[in-house]
Amino acid sequence: MTDALACLLEGGQLVQTSGGKAWRELLGFSTGMSRPRCRIFIPATGSFDLIGAVSRFVWMMRGDEATSTIAYYVPPAANYSPDGLTLPGSNYGHRLRRSLPGVDQIDGVIARLRESPQTRQAGTVIWNPMDAVREAIDVPCAMGTLYHARVDGLIATTMMRSNKPLTLMPFNFFEFSMLGEMIAAETGTPFDSYRHWIAAMQLPEPDVARAGALLGGESYSVEMPVMPTDPAPLQQVRQLCLAEEQVRTASSLSEMMTCLARAEDLLHPYWMALLGVLSVRWLDRHGEHQHAQRVLSGLPNHFGDPLTVARARRLLADAGKAGR
């Protein structure tokens, strides 16, 4: 991410609209991760919203388009809903898994790779023809994905119409590399690398100073463990999505903790850790900060350390707002 940001600051062209907005832009930019499990990006300034990243992946795998589901974890998402009910463009999971009755593009990719590992036809389409003509505040940034099983394993590629390396790219790296690794695990293929191609990479001019400050410090990435293949990832993701809904909609602490306990019997520790991350949002929203701390202490380090930093900064910010 920092390399992409540096290239944009150094070689980006200034684009200015008639309305007065201006941004730096690079066209046809390619980046990615040679170590695709290093998907948790910790910037030199600020923190990584791990809860937001995990929730985006789960929302994708649910095939959901409901605004309330993702806005629970990522409140700004509600600003892009035209009716307050759905997100018709950012609903990548709905487009991937429910674009047509009975059509699941992820299942299709896995089936093709199993049948013909060297295929060049394993891909998904997120953009659709209506996106070219409809007027909306929520037009998908992602165009689609491709998957190639080659000598060293599976290469997952995401193609973006537009992308902002300072804000959205870290989330895209997380969610789409998770999807790529899940497909690799389902097909019994090592996960070789993640590639990210952007038609127009941009940085709004008001964010230039912030970008410079980030590049002036020392950012790093945290690596997640290898995704387990047993139980099967798709089966586990289905259980995770069901458990997440139960946790999110729990009406009391005892009910929420019961949901977590039940999930432990169904989920591999790898997937249970993702649910643990999301449960922290419920606990913080309901003022159960001590319970949240207990959950944090039980998370593996690749989640616990980044989440502790981000949560501490968020709680301090909330306390500051309350004191004003």
PDB file of C-alpha atoms in Angstrom:
ATOM      1  CA  MET A   1       0.000   0.000   0.000  1.00  0.00           C
ATOM      2  CA  THR A   2       2.804   2.423   0.851  1.00  0.00           C
ATOM      3  CA  ASP A   3       4.477   1.759  -2.523  1.00  0.00           C
ATOM      4  CA  ALA A   4       1.236   2.576  -4.322  1.00  0.00           C
ATOM      5  CA  LEU A   5       0.827   5.749  -2.303  1.00  0.00           C
ATOM      6  CA  ALA A   6       4.415   6.813  -2.977  1.00  0.00           C
ATOM      7  CA  CYS A   7       3.977   6.277  -6.735  1.00  0.00           C
ATOM      8  CA  LEU A   8       0.791   8.306  -6.672  1.00  0.00           C
ATOM      9  CA  LEU A   9       2.381  11.220  -4.825  1.00  0.00           C
ATOM     10  CA  GLU A  10       5.437  11.178  -7.072  1.00  0.00           C
ATOM     11  CA  GLY A  11       3.902  10.591 -10.487  1.00  0.00           C
ATOM     12  CA  GLY A  12       0.201  11.287 -10.166  1.00  0.00           C
ATOM     13  CA  GLN A  13      -1.365  13.900 -12.415  1.00  0.00           C
ATOM     14  CA  LEU A  14      -3.568  16.618 -10.986  1.00  0.00           C
ATOM     15  CA  VAL A  15      -7.207  16.313 -12.067  1.00  0.00           C
ATOM     16  CA  GLN A  16      -9.658  19.092 -11.310  1.00  0.00           C
ATOM     17  CA  THR A  17     -13.415  19.146 -11.884  1.00  0.00           C
ATOM     18  CA  SER A  18     -15.581  22.102 -12.752  1.00  0.00           C
ATOM     19  CA  GLY A  19     -17.038  21.805  -9.252  1.00  0.00           C
ATOM     20  CA  GLY A  20     -13.672  22.588  -7.687  1.00  0.00           C
ATOM     21  CA  LYS A  21     -12.698  19.095  -6.491  1.00  0.00           C
ATOM     22  CA  ALA A  22      -9.131  18.048  -7.194  1.00  0.00           C
ATOM     23  CA  TRP A  23      -7.149  14.841  -6.818  1.00  0.00           C
ATOM     24  CA  ARG A  24      -3.905  13.142  -7.828  1.00  0.00           C
ATOM     25  CA  GLU A  25      -4.418  10.271 -10.264  1.00  0.00           C
ATOM     26  CA  LEU A  26      -2.454   7.393 -11.823  1.00  0.00           C
ATOM     27  CA  LEU A  27      -4.027   5.314 -14.587  1.00  0.00           C
ATOM     28  CA  GLY A  28      -3.427   1.606 -15.173  1.00  0.00           C
ATOM     29  CA  PHE A  29      -1.579   0.890 -11.922  1.00  0.00           C
ATOM     30  CA  SER A  30      -0.721  -2.629 -10.743  1.00  0.00           C
ATOM     31  CA  THR A  31       0.260  -3.652  -7.217  1.00  0.00           C
ATOM     32  CA  GLY A  32      -0.354  -6.593  -4.877  1.00  0.00           C
ATOM     33  CA  MET A  33       1.176  -8.879  -2.258  1.00  0.00           C
ATOM     34  CA  SER A  34       3.787 -11.581  -2.865  1.00  0.00           C
ATOM     35  CA  ARG A  35       2.985 -12.749   0.691  1.00  0.00           C
ATOM     36  CA  PRO A  36      -0.799 -12.591   0.438  1.00  0.00           C
ATOM     37  CA  ARG A  37      -1.517 -13.431   4.080  1.00  0.00           C
ATOM     38  CA  CYS A  38       0.218 -10.191   5.144  1.00  0.00           C
ATOM     39  CA  ARG A  39      -3.170  -8.548   4.708  1.00  0.00           C
ATOM     40  CA  ILE A  40      -3.422  -6.584   7.969  1.00  0.00           C
ATOM     41  CA  PHE A  41      -1.852  -3.210   7.198  1.00  0.00           C
ATOM     42  CA  ILE A  42      -0.747  -1.109  10.161  1.00  0.00           C
ATOM     43  CA  PRO A  43      -0.008   2.449   8.973  1.00  0.00           C
ATOM     44  CA  ALA A  44       2.670   4.610  10.527  1.00  0.00           C
ATOM     45  CA  THR A  45      -0.053   7.090  11.467  1.00  0.00           C
ATOM     46  CA  GLY A  46      -3.477   6.091  12.747  1.00  0.00           C
ATOM     47  CA  SER A  47      -4.591   2.465  12.946  1.00  0.00           C
ATOM     48  CA  PHE A  48      -6.173  -0.275  10.856  1.00  0.00           C
ATOM     49  CA  ASP A  49      -9.909  -0.820  11.292  1.00  0.00           C
ATOM     50  CA  LEU A  50      -9.703  -4.588  11.670  1.00  0.00           C
ATOM     51  CA  ILE A  51     -13.358  -4.853  12.669  1.00  0.00           C
ATOM     52  CA  GLY A  52     -14.319  -3.013   9.491  1.00  0.00           C
ATOM     53  CA  ALA A  53     -12.102  -5.271   7.359  1.00  0.00           C
ATOM     54  CA  VAL A  54     -13.426  -8.521   8.845  1.00  0.00           C
ATOM     55  CA  SER A  55     -17.032  -7.321   8.630  1.00  0.00           C
ATOM     56  CA  ARG A  56     -16.599  -6.459   4.943  1.00  0.00           C
ATOM     57  CA  PHE A  57     -15.360  -9.986   4.223  1.00  0.00           C
ATOM     58  CA  VAL A  58     -18.233 -11.581   6.166  1.00  0.00           C
ATOM     59  CA  TRP A  59     -20.758  -9.247   4.492  1.00  0.00           C
ATOM     60  CA  MET A  60     -19.345 -10.308   1.129  1.00  0.00           C
ATOM     61  CA  MET A  61     -19.612 -13.996   1.947  1.00  0.00           C
ATOM     62  CA  ARG A  62     -23.207 -13.544   3.149  1.00  0.00           C
ATOM     63  CA  GLY A  63     -24.135 -12.346  -0.325  1.00  0.00           C
ATOM     64  CA  ASP A  64     -25.762  -9.415   1.461  1.00  0.00           C
ATOM     65  CA  GLU A  65     -26.771  -5.978   0.195  1.00  0.00           C
ATOM     66  CA  ALA A  66     -28.581  -4.666   3.294  1.00  0.00           C
ATOM     67  CA  THR A  67     -27.186  -1.333   4.464  1.00  0.00           C
ATOM     68  CA  SER A  68     -27.879  -2.009   8.143  1.00  0.00           C
ATOM     69  CA  THR A  69     -25.754  -5.168   8.207  1.00  0.00           C
ATOM     70  CA  ILE A  70     -22.505  -3.496   7.151  1.00  0.00           C
ATOM     71  CA  ALA A  71     -23.275  -0.043   8.636  1.00  0.00           C
ATOM     72  CA  TYR A  72     -23.390  -1.699  12.072  1.00  0.00           C
ATOM     73  CA  TYR A  73     -19.605  -2.123  11.752  1.00  0.00           C
ATOM     74  CA  VAL A  74     -18.805   0.573   9.166  1.00  0.00           C
ATOM     75  CA  PRO A  75     -21.227   3.487   9.813  1.00  0.00           C
ATOM     76  CA  PRO A  76     -20.082   5.641   6.833  1.00  0.00           C
ATOM     77  CA  ALA A  77     -21.434   2.943   4.507  1.00  0.00           C
ATOM     78  CA  ALA A  78     -24.938   4.288   5.179  1.00  0.00           C
ATOM     79  CA  ASN A  79     -24.018   7.510   3.363  1.00  0.00           C
ATOM     80  CA  TYR A  80     -23.921   5.603   0.059  1.00  0.00           C
ATOM     81  CA  SER A  81     -27.354   4.020   0.303  1.00  0.00           C
ATOM     82  CA  PRO A  82     -29.938   5.708  -1.957  1.00  0.00           C
ATOM     83  CA  ASP A  83     -32.874   4.450   0.102  1.00  0.00           C
ATOM     84  CA  GLY A  84     -31.384   3.678   3.523  1.00  0.00           C
ATOM     85  CA  LEU A  85     -32.079  -0.008   2.965  1.00  0.00           C
ATOM     86  CA  THR A  86     -29.621  -1.336   0.409  1.00  0.00           C
ATOM     87  CA  LEU A  87     -26.220  -0.636  -1.112  1.00  0.00           C
ATOM     88  CA  PRO A  88     -26.783  -1.343  -4.817  1.00  0.00           C
ATOM     89  CA  GLY A  89     -23.169  -0.851  -5.907  1.00  0.00           C
ATOM     90  CA  SER A  90     -20.873  -1.767  -3.019  1.00  0.00           C
ATOM     91  CA  ASN A  91     -22.743  -5.043  -2.531  1.00  0.00           C
ATOM     92  CA  TYR A  92     -19.917  -7.143  -3.976  1.00  0.00           C
ATOM     93  CA  GLY A  93     -21.073 -10.287  -2.187  1.00  0.00           C
ATOM     94  CA  HIS A  94     -24.625 -10.003  -3.497  1.00  0.00           C
ATOM     95  CA  ARG A  95     -23.291  -9.575  -7.026  1.00  0.00           C
ATOM     96  CA  LEU A  96     -20.904 -12.510  -6.607  1.00  0.00           C
ATOM     97  CA  ARG A  97     -23.250 -14.939  -4.881  1.00  0.00           C
ATOM     98  CA  ARG A  98     -26.814 -13.880  -5.766  1.00  0.00           C
ATOM     99  CA  SER A  99     -26.695 -11.876  -8.987  1.00  0.00           C
ATOM    100  CA  LEU A 100     -29.137 -14.342 -10.581  1.00  0.00           C
ATOM    101  CA  PRO A 101     -31.341 -17.006  -8.967  1.00  0.00           C
ATOM    102  CA  GLY A 102     -29.242 -20.092  -8.316  1.00  0.00           C
ATOM    103  CA  VAL A 103     -26.021 -18.515  -9.606  1.00  0.00           C
ATOM    104  CA  ASP A 104     -23.058 -18.375  -7.218  1.00  0.00           C
ATOM    105  CA  GLN A 105     -19.956 -17.178  -9.056  1.00  0.00           C
ATOM    106  CA  ILE A 106     -17.639 -18.285  -6.242  1.00  0.00           C
ATOM    107  CA  ASP A 107     -18.969 -21.839  -6.467  1.00  0.00           C
ATOM    108  CA  GLY A 108     -18.477 -21.612 -10.231  1.00  0.00           C
ATOM    109  CA  VAL A 109     -14.833 -20.555  -9.910  1.00  0.00           C
ATOM    110  CA  ILE A 110     -14.103 -23.402  -7.507  1.00  0.00           C
ATOM    111  CA  ALA A 111     -15.808 -25.946  -9.790  1.00  0.00           C
ATOM    112  CA  ARG A 112     -13.815 -24.768 -12.831  1.00  0.00           C
ATOM    113  CA  LEU A 113     -10.502 -24.886 -10.996  1.00  0.00           C
ATOM    114  CA  ARG A 114     -11.235 -28.375  -9.704  1.00  0.00           C
ATOM    115  CA  GLU A 115     -12.174 -29.605 -13.176  1.00  0.00           C
ATOM    116  CA  SER A 116      -9.355 -27.871 -15.054  1.00  0.00           C
ATOM    117  CA  PRO A 117      -6.633 -26.429 -12.765  1.00  0.00           C
ATOM    118  CA  GLN A 118      -4.854 -24.591 -15.612  1.00  0.00           C
ATOM    119  CA  THR A 119      -8.016 -22.887 -16.863  1.00  0.00           C
ATOM    120  CA  ARG A 120      -8.043 -19.237 -17.865  1.00  0.00           C
ATOM    121  CA  GLN A 121     -11.811 -19.056 -17.345  1.00  0.00           C
ATOM    122  CA  ALA A 122     -11.949 -18.972 -13.539  1.00  0.00           C
ATOM    123  CA  GLY A 123     -13.261 -15.495 -12.864  1.00  0.00           C
ATOM    124  CA  THR A 124     -16.115 -13.440 -11.487  1.00  0.00           C
ATOM    125  CA  VAL A 125     -17.874 -10.306 -12.711  1.00  0.00           C
ATOM    126  CA  ILE A 126     -18.920  -7.609 -10.242  1.00  0.00           C
ATOM    127  CA  TRP A 127     -19.731  -4.747 -12.629  1.00  0.00           C
ATOM    128  CA  ASN A 128     -22.915  -5.196 -14.652  1.00  0.00           C
ATOM    129  CA  PRO A 129     -24.329  -3.387 -17.729  1.00  0.00           C
ATOM    130  CA  MET A 130     -26.731  -1.277 -15.659  1.00  0.00           C
ATOM    131  CA  ASP A 131     -23.761   0.309 -13.880  1.00  0.00           C
ATOM    132  CA  ALA A 132     -22.802   1.948 -17.170  1.00  0.00           C
ATOM    133  CA  VAL A 133     -26.093   3.821 -17.487  1.00  0.00           C
ATOM    134  CA  ARG A 134     -27.655   4.278 -14.051  1.00  0.00           C
ATOM    135  CA  GLU A 135     -27.137   7.448 -12.040  1.00  0.00           C
ATOM    136  CA  ALA A 136     -26.199   6.569  -8.471  1.00  0.00           C
ATOM    137  CA  ILE A 137     -24.023   7.575  -5.556  1.00  0.00           C
ATOM    138  CA  ASP A 138     -22.991   3.929  -5.115  1.00  0.00           C
ATOM    139  CA  VAL A 139     -21.277   2.595  -8.239  1.00  0.00           C
ATOM    140  CA  PRO A 140     -19.025  -0.427  -7.630  1.00  0.00           C
ATOM    141  CA  CYS A 141     -15.294   0.264  -7.551  1.00  0.00           C
ATOM    142  CA  ALA A 142     -14.474  -3.403  -8.238  1.00  0.00           C
ATOM    143  CA  MET A 143     -14.957  -4.729 -11.771  1.00  0.00           C
ATOM    144  CA  GLY A 144     -14.256  -8.420 -11.134  1.00  0.00           C
ATOM    145  CA  THR A 145     -11.727 -11.064 -10.120  1.00  0.00           C
ATOM    146  CA  LEU A 146      -9.586 -13.730 -11.838  1.00  0.00           C
ATOM    147  CA  TYR A 147      -7.914 -16.867 -10.492  1.00  0.00           C
ATOM    148  CA  HIS A 148      -5.003 -18.738 -12.083  1.00  0.00           C
ATOM    149  CA  ALA A 149      -3.558 -21.959 -10.651  1.00  0.00           C
ATOM    150  CA  ARG A 150       0.024 -22.156 -11.823  1.00  0.00           C
ATOM    151  CA  VAL A 151       3.328 -23.770 -10.778  1.00  0.00           C
ATOM    152  CA  ASP A 152       3.657 -22.040  -7.394  1.00  0.00           C
ATOM    153  CA  GLY A 153      -0.044 -22.039  -6.527  1.00  0.00           C
ATOM    154  CA  LEU A 154      -3.106 -19.856  -6.969  1.00  0.00           C
ATOM    155  CA  ILE A 155      -2.746 -16.261  -8.142  1.00  0.00           C
ATOM    156  CA  ALA A 156      -5.778 -14.139  -7.258  1.00  0.00           C
ATOM    157  CA  THR A 157      -6.318 -10.902  -9.196  1.00  0.00           C
ATOM    158  CA  THR A 158      -8.818  -8.132  -8.513  1.00  0.00           C
ATOM    159  CA  MET A 159      -9.587  -5.509 -11.141  1.00  0.00           C
ATOM    160  CA  MET A 160     -10.684  -2.115  -9.832  1.00  0.00           C
ATOM    161  CA  ARG A 161     -12.383   0.699 -11.696  1.00  0.00           C
ATOM    162  CA  SER A 162     -11.138   3.160  -9.079  1.00  0.00           C
ATOM    163  CA  ASN A 163      -9.244   2.864  -5.810  1.00  0.00           C
ATOM    164  CA  LYS A 164      -7.902   5.078  -3.026  1.00  0.00           C
ATOM    165  CA  PRO A 165      -4.702   3.668  -1.481  1.00  0.00           C
ATOM    166  CA  LEU A 166      -4.942   5.831   1.627  1.00  0.00           C
ATOM    167  CA  THR A 167      -8.423   4.721   2.670  1.00  0.00           C
ATOM    168  CA  LEU A 168     -10.084   1.855   0.774  1.00  0.00           C
ATOM    169  CA  MET A 169      -7.216  -0.187  -0.658  1.00  0.00           C
ATOM    170  CA  PRO A 170      -6.230  -1.777   2.698  1.00  0.00           C
ATOM    171  CA  PHE A 171      -9.787  -3.107   3.083  1.00  0.00           C
ATOM    172  CA  ASN A 172      -9.849  -4.388  -0.508  1.00  0.00           C
ATOM    173  CA  PHE A 173      -6.530  -6.183  -0.002  1.00  0.00           C
ATOM    174  CA  PHE A 174      -7.952  -7.850   3.112  1.00  0.00           C
ATOM    175  CA  GLU A 175     -11.341  -8.950   1.767  1.00  0.00           C
ATOM    176  CA  PHE A 176     -10.248 -10.051  -1.705  1.00  0.00           C
ATOM    177  CA  SER A 177      -7.100 -11.846  -0.526  1.00  0.00           C
ATOM    178  CA  MET A 178      -9.261 -13.691   2.023  1.00  0.00           C
ATOM    179  CA  LEU A 179     -11.568 -14.678  -0.827  1.00  0.00           C
ATOM    180  CA  GLY A 180      -8.587 -15.786  -2.922  1.00  0.00           C
ATOM    181  CA  GLU A 181      -7.166 -17.897  -0.117  1.00  0.00           C
ATOM    182  CA  MET A 182     -10.561 -19.477   0.496  1.00  0.00           C
ATOM    183  CA  ILE A 183     -10.764 -20.494  -3.178  1.00  0.00           C
ATOM    184  CA  ALA A 184      -7.204 -21.836  -2.999  1.00  0.00           C
ATOM    185  CA  ALA A 185      -8.018 -23.865   0.126  1.00  0.00           C
ATOM    186  CA  GLU A 186     -11.222 -25.247  -1.409  1.00  0.00           C
ATOM    187  CA  THR A 187      -9.288 -26.434  -4.482  1.00  0.00           C
ATOM    188  CA  GLY A 188      -6.330 -27.846  -2.540  1.00  0.00           C
ATOM    189  CA  THR A 189      -3.929 -25.295  -4.035  1.00  0.00           C
ATOM    190  CA  PRO A 190      -1.275 -23.234  -2.200  1.00  0.00           C
ATOM    191  CA  PHE A 191      -2.067 -19.519  -2.174  1.00  0.00           C
ATOM    192  CA  ASP A 192       0.801 -18.015  -4.142  1.00  0.00           C
ATOM    193  CA  SER A 193       0.087 -14.286  -4.464  1.00  0.00           C
ATOM    194  CA  TYR A 194      -2.485 -11.529  -4.659  1.00  0.00           C
ATOM    195  CA  ARG A 195      -2.539  -8.990  -7.519  1.00  0.00           C
ATOM    196  CA  HIS A 196      -4.504  -5.760  -7.589  1.00  0.00           C
ATOM    197  CA  TRP A 197      -4.981  -3.849 -10.838  1.00  0.00           C
ATOM    198  CA  ILE A 198      -6.472  -0.336 -10.761  1.00  0.00           C
ATOM    199  CA  ALA A 199      -7.758   1.560 -13.780  1.00  0.00           C
ATOM    200  CA  ALA A 200      -7.644   4.881 -11.904  1.00  0.00           C
ATOM    201  CA  MET A 201      -5.840   5.192  -8.575  1.00  0.00           C
ATOM    202  CA  GLN A 202      -6.587   8.456  -6.842  1.00  0.00           C
ATOM    203  CA  LEU A 203      -5.772  10.620  -3.862  1.00  0.00           C
ATOM    204  CA  PRO A 204      -7.953  13.663  -3.061  1.00  0.00           C
ATOM    205  CA  GLU A 205      -5.861  16.810  -2.642  1.00  0.00           C
ATOM    206  CA  PRO A 206      -7.057  17.370   0.964  1.00  0.00           C
ATOM    207  CA  ASP A 207      -5.436  14.008   1.849  1.00  0.00           C
ATOM    208  CA  VAL A 208      -1.998  14.754   0.408  1.00  0.00           C
ATOM    209  CA  ALA A 209      -0.531  15.990   3.709  1.00  0.00           C
ATOM    210  CA  ARG A 210      -1.876  12.953   5.541  1.00  0.00           C
ATOM    211  CA  ALA A 211      -0.384  10.668   2.891  1.00  0.00           C
ATOM    212  CA  GLY A 212       2.988  12.356   3.246  1.00  0.00           C
ATOM    213  CA  ALA A 213       2.905  11.893   7.020  1.00  0.00           C
ATOM    214  CA  LEU A 214       2.124   8.198   6.623  1.00  0.00           C
ATOM    215  CA  LEU A 215       5.026   7.703   4.231  1.00  0.00           C
ATOM    216  CA  GLY A 216       7.299   9.595   6.606  1.00  0.00           C
ATOM    217  CA  GLY A 217       6.822   6.942   9.303  1.00  0.00           C
ATOM    218  CA  GLU A 218       7.265   3.195   9.494  1.00  0.00           C
ATOM    219  CA  SER A 219       4.267   1.149   8.423  1.00  0.00           C
ATOM    220  CA  TYR A 220       4.145  -2.647   8.606  1.00  0.00           C
ATOM    221  CA  SER A 221       1.898  -5.604   7.857  1.00  0.00           C
ATOM    222  CA  VAL A 222       0.748  -8.459  10.067  1.00  0.00           C
ATOM    223  CA  GLU A 223       0.576 -11.951   8.579  1.00  0.00           C
ATOM    224  CA  MET A 224      -2.363 -14.246   9.209  1.00  0.00           C
ATOM    225  CA  PRO A 225      -1.857 -18.017   9.540  1.00  0.00           C
ATOM    226  CA  VAL A 226      -2.597 -20.395   6.689  1.00  0.00           C
ATOM    227  CA  MET A 227      -6.327 -20.909   6.215  1.00  0.00           C
ATOM    228  CA  PRO A 228      -7.257 -24.452   7.317  1.00  0.00           C
ATOM    229  CA  THR A 229      -8.710 -26.831   4.737  1.00  0.00           C
ATOM    230  CA  ASP A 230     -10.493 -29.085   7.252  1.00  0.00           C
ATOM    231  CA  PRO A 231     -13.312 -28.326   7.925  1.00  0.00           C
ATOM    232  CA  ALA A 232     -13.916 -27.006   4.417  1.00  0.00           C
ATOM    233  CA  PRO A 233     -13.652 -23.175   4.310  1.00  0.00           C
ATOM    234  CA  LEU A 234     -16.976 -22.607   2.540  1.00  0.00           C
ATOM    235  CA  GLN A 235     -18.763 -24.703   5.137  1.00  0.00           C
ATOM    236  CA  GLN A 236     -17.066 -22.769   7.925  1.00  0.00           C
ATOM    237  CA  VAL A 237     -17.867 -19.419   6.321  1.00  0.00           C
ATOM    238  CA  ARG A 238     -21.560 -20.348   6.227  1.00  0.00           C
ATOM    239  CA  GLN A 239     -21.433 -21.102   9.944  1.00  0.00           C
ATOM    240  CA  LEU A 240     -19.505 -17.887  10.577  1.00  0.00           C
ATOM    241  CA  CYS A 241     -22.135 -15.814   8.750  1.00  0.00           C
ATOM    242  CA  LEU A 242     -24.936 -17.380  10.794  1.00  0.00           C
ATOM    243  CA  ALA A 243     -23.053 -16.876  14.055  1.00  0.00           C
ATOM    244  CA  GLU A 244     -22.226 -13.254  13.183  1.00  0.00           C
ATOM    245  CA  GLU A 245     -25.906 -12.450  12.699  1.00  0.00           C
ATOM    246  CA  GLN A 246     -26.773 -14.038  16.042  1.00  0.00           C
ATOM    247  CA  VAL A 247     -24.065 -12.048  17.816  1.00  0.00           C
ATOM    248  CA  ARG A 248     -24.946  -8.760  16.088  1.00  0.00           C
ATOM    249  CA  THR A 249     -28.651  -9.058  16.896  1.00  0.00           C
ATOM    250  CA  ALA A 250     -28.284 -10.310  20.485  1.00  0.00           C
ATOM    251  CA  SER A 251     -30.440  -8.333  22.916  1.00  0.00           C
ATOM    252  CA  SER A 252     -28.385  -8.905  26.048  1.00  0.00           C
ATOM    253  CA  LEU A 253     -24.866  -9.734  27.188  1.00  0.00           C
ATOM    254  CA  SER A 254     -25.861 -13.225  28.310  1.00  0.00           C
ATOM    255  CA  GLU A 255     -27.469 -13.925  24.931  1.00  0.00           C
ATOM    256  CA  MET A 256     -24.422 -12.647  23.056  1.00  0.00           C
ATOM    257  CA  MET A 257     -22.020 -14.722  25.182  1.00  0.00           C
ATOM    258  CA  THR A 258     -24.202 -17.785  24.657  1.00  0.00           C
ATOM    259  CA  CYS A 259     -23.978 -17.220  20.903  1.00  0.00           C
ATOM    260  CA  LEU A 260     -20.184 -17.121  21.132  1.00  0.00           C
ATOM    261  CA  ALA A 261     -20.131 -20.304  23.203  1.00  0.00           C
ATOM    262  CA  ARG A 262     -22.298 -22.135  20.668  1.00  0.00           C
ATOM    263  CA  ALA A 263     -20.128 -20.931  17.820  1.00  0.00           C
ATOM    264  CA  GLU A 264     -17.035 -22.405  19.492  1.00  0.00           C
ATOM    265  CA  ASP A 265     -18.540 -25.865  19.020  1.00  0.00           C
ATOM    266  CA  LEU A 266     -18.989 -25.275  15.291  1.00  0.00           C
ATOM    267  CA  LEU A 267     -16.070 -23.126  14.182  1.00  0.00           C
ATOM    268  CA  HIS A 268     -12.393 -23.938  13.791  1.00  0.00           C
ATOM    269  CA  PRO A 269     -10.267 -21.558  15.932  1.00  0.00           C
ATOM    270  CA  TYR A 270      -9.176 -19.770  12.733  1.00  0.00           C
ATOM    271  CA  TRP A 271     -12.782 -18.772  11.976  1.00  0.00           C
ATOM    272  CA  MET A 272     -13.760 -18.341  15.612  1.00  0.00           C
ATOM    273  CA  ALA A 273     -11.124 -15.615  15.876  1.00  0.00           C
ATOM    274  CA  LEU A 274     -12.900 -13.665  13.123  1.00  0.00           C
ATOM    275  CA  LEU A 275     -16.155 -13.884  15.082  1.00  0.00           C
ATOM    276  CA  GLY A 276     -14.292 -12.767  18.204  1.00  0.00           C
ATOM    277  CA  VAL A 277     -13.088  -9.652  16.395  1.00  0.00           C
ATOM    278  CA  LEU A 278     -16.659  -8.746  15.394  1.00  0.00           C
ATOM    279  CA  SER A 279     -18.027  -9.420  18.884  1.00  0.00           C
ATOM    280  CA  VAL A 280     -15.844  -6.596  20.226  1.00  0.00           C
ATOM    281  CA  ARG A 281     -18.024  -4.126  18.325  1.00  0.00           C
ATOM    282  CA  TRP A 282     -21.176  -5.432  20.073  1.00  0.00           C
ATOM    283  CA  LEU A 283     -19.482  -5.268  23.471  1.00  0.00           C
ATOM    284  CA  ASP A 284     -18.196  -1.726  22.950  1.00  0.00           C
ATOM    285  CA  ARG A 285     -21.546  -0.505  21.623  1.00  0.00           C
ATOM    286  CA  HIS A 286     -23.247  -1.842  24.750  1.00  0.00           C
ATOM    287  CA  GLY A 287     -20.659  -0.447  27.157  1.00  0.00           C
ATOM    288  CA  GLU A 288     -19.296  -3.878  28.093  1.00  0.00           C
ATOM    289  CA  HIS A 289     -15.679  -2.775  27.901  1.00  0.00           C
ATOM    290  CA  GLN A 290     -14.348  -5.271  30.450  1.00  0.00           C
ATOM    291  CA  HIS A 291     -15.868  -8.165  28.539  1.00  0.00           C
ATOM    292  CA  ALA A 292     -14.421  -6.710  25.341  1.00  0.00           C
ATOM    293  CA  GLN A 293     -10.991  -6.707  26.951  1.00  0.00           C
ATOM    294  CA  ARG A 294     -11.387 -10.373  27.891  1.00  0.00           C
ATOM    295  CA  VAL A 295     -12.264 -11.231  24.305  1.00  0.00           C
ATOM    296  CA  LEU A 296      -9.255  -9.242  23.097  1.00  0.00           C
ATOM    297  CA  SER A 297      -6.923 -11.102  25.426  1.00  0.00           C
ATOM    298  CA  GLY A 298      -8.133 -14.407  23.994  1.00  0.00           C
ATOM    299  CA  LEU A 299      -7.550 -13.483  20.341  1.00  0.00           C
ATOM    300  CA  PRO A 300      -4.433 -14.655  18.479  1.00  0.00           C
ATOM    301  CA  ASN A 301      -1.719 -12.018  18.229  1.00  0.00           C
ATOM    302  CA  HIS A 302      -2.307 -11.318  14.536  1.00  0.00           C
ATOM    303  CA  PHE A 303      -5.751 -10.015  15.501  1.00  0.00           C
ATOM    304  CA  GLY A 304      -5.356  -9.028  19.131  1.00  0.00           C
ATOM    305  CA  ASP A 305      -2.463  -6.594  18.747  1.00  0.00           C
ATOM    306  CA  PRO A 306      -3.830  -4.484  15.833  1.00  0.00           C
ATOM    307  CA  LEU A 307      -7.336  -4.561  17.269  1.00  0.00           C
ATOM    308  CA  THR A 308      -6.157  -3.433  20.706  1.00  0.00           C
ATOM    309  CA  VAL A 309      -4.449  -0.381  19.201  1.00  0.00           C
ATOM    310  CA  ALA A 310      -7.414   0.535  17.006  1.00  0.00           C
ATOM    311  CA  ARG A 311      -9.952  -0.006  19.788  1.00  0.00           C
ATOM    312  CA  ALA A 312      -7.977   2.026  22.315  1.00  0.00           C
ATOM    313  CA  ARG A 313      -7.748   4.964  19.923  1.00  0.00           C
ATOM    314  CA  ARG A 314     -11.454   4.739  19.095  1.00  0.00           C
ATOM    315  CA  LEU A 315     -12.479   4.655  22.751  1.00  0.00           C
ATOM    316  CA  LEU A 316     -10.254   7.644  23.499  1.00  0.00           C
ATOM    317  CA  ALA A 317     -11.802   9.547  20.599  1.00  0.00           C
ATOM    318  CA  ASP A 318     -15.313   8.673  21.791  1.00  0.00           C
ATOM    319  CA  ALA A 319     -14.438   9.828  25.293  1.00  0.00           C
ATOM    320  CA  GLY A 320     -13.135  13.096  23.894  1.00  0.00           C
ATOM    321  CA  LYS A 321     -16.358  13.689  21.991  1.00  0.00           C
ATOM    322  CA  ALA A 322     -18.407  12.976  25.090  1.00  0.00           C
ATOM    323  CA  GLY A 323     -16.369  15.481  27.096  1.00  0.00           C
ATOM    324  CA  ARG A 324     -16.947  18.329  24.679  1.00  0.00           C
TER     325      ARG A 324
END
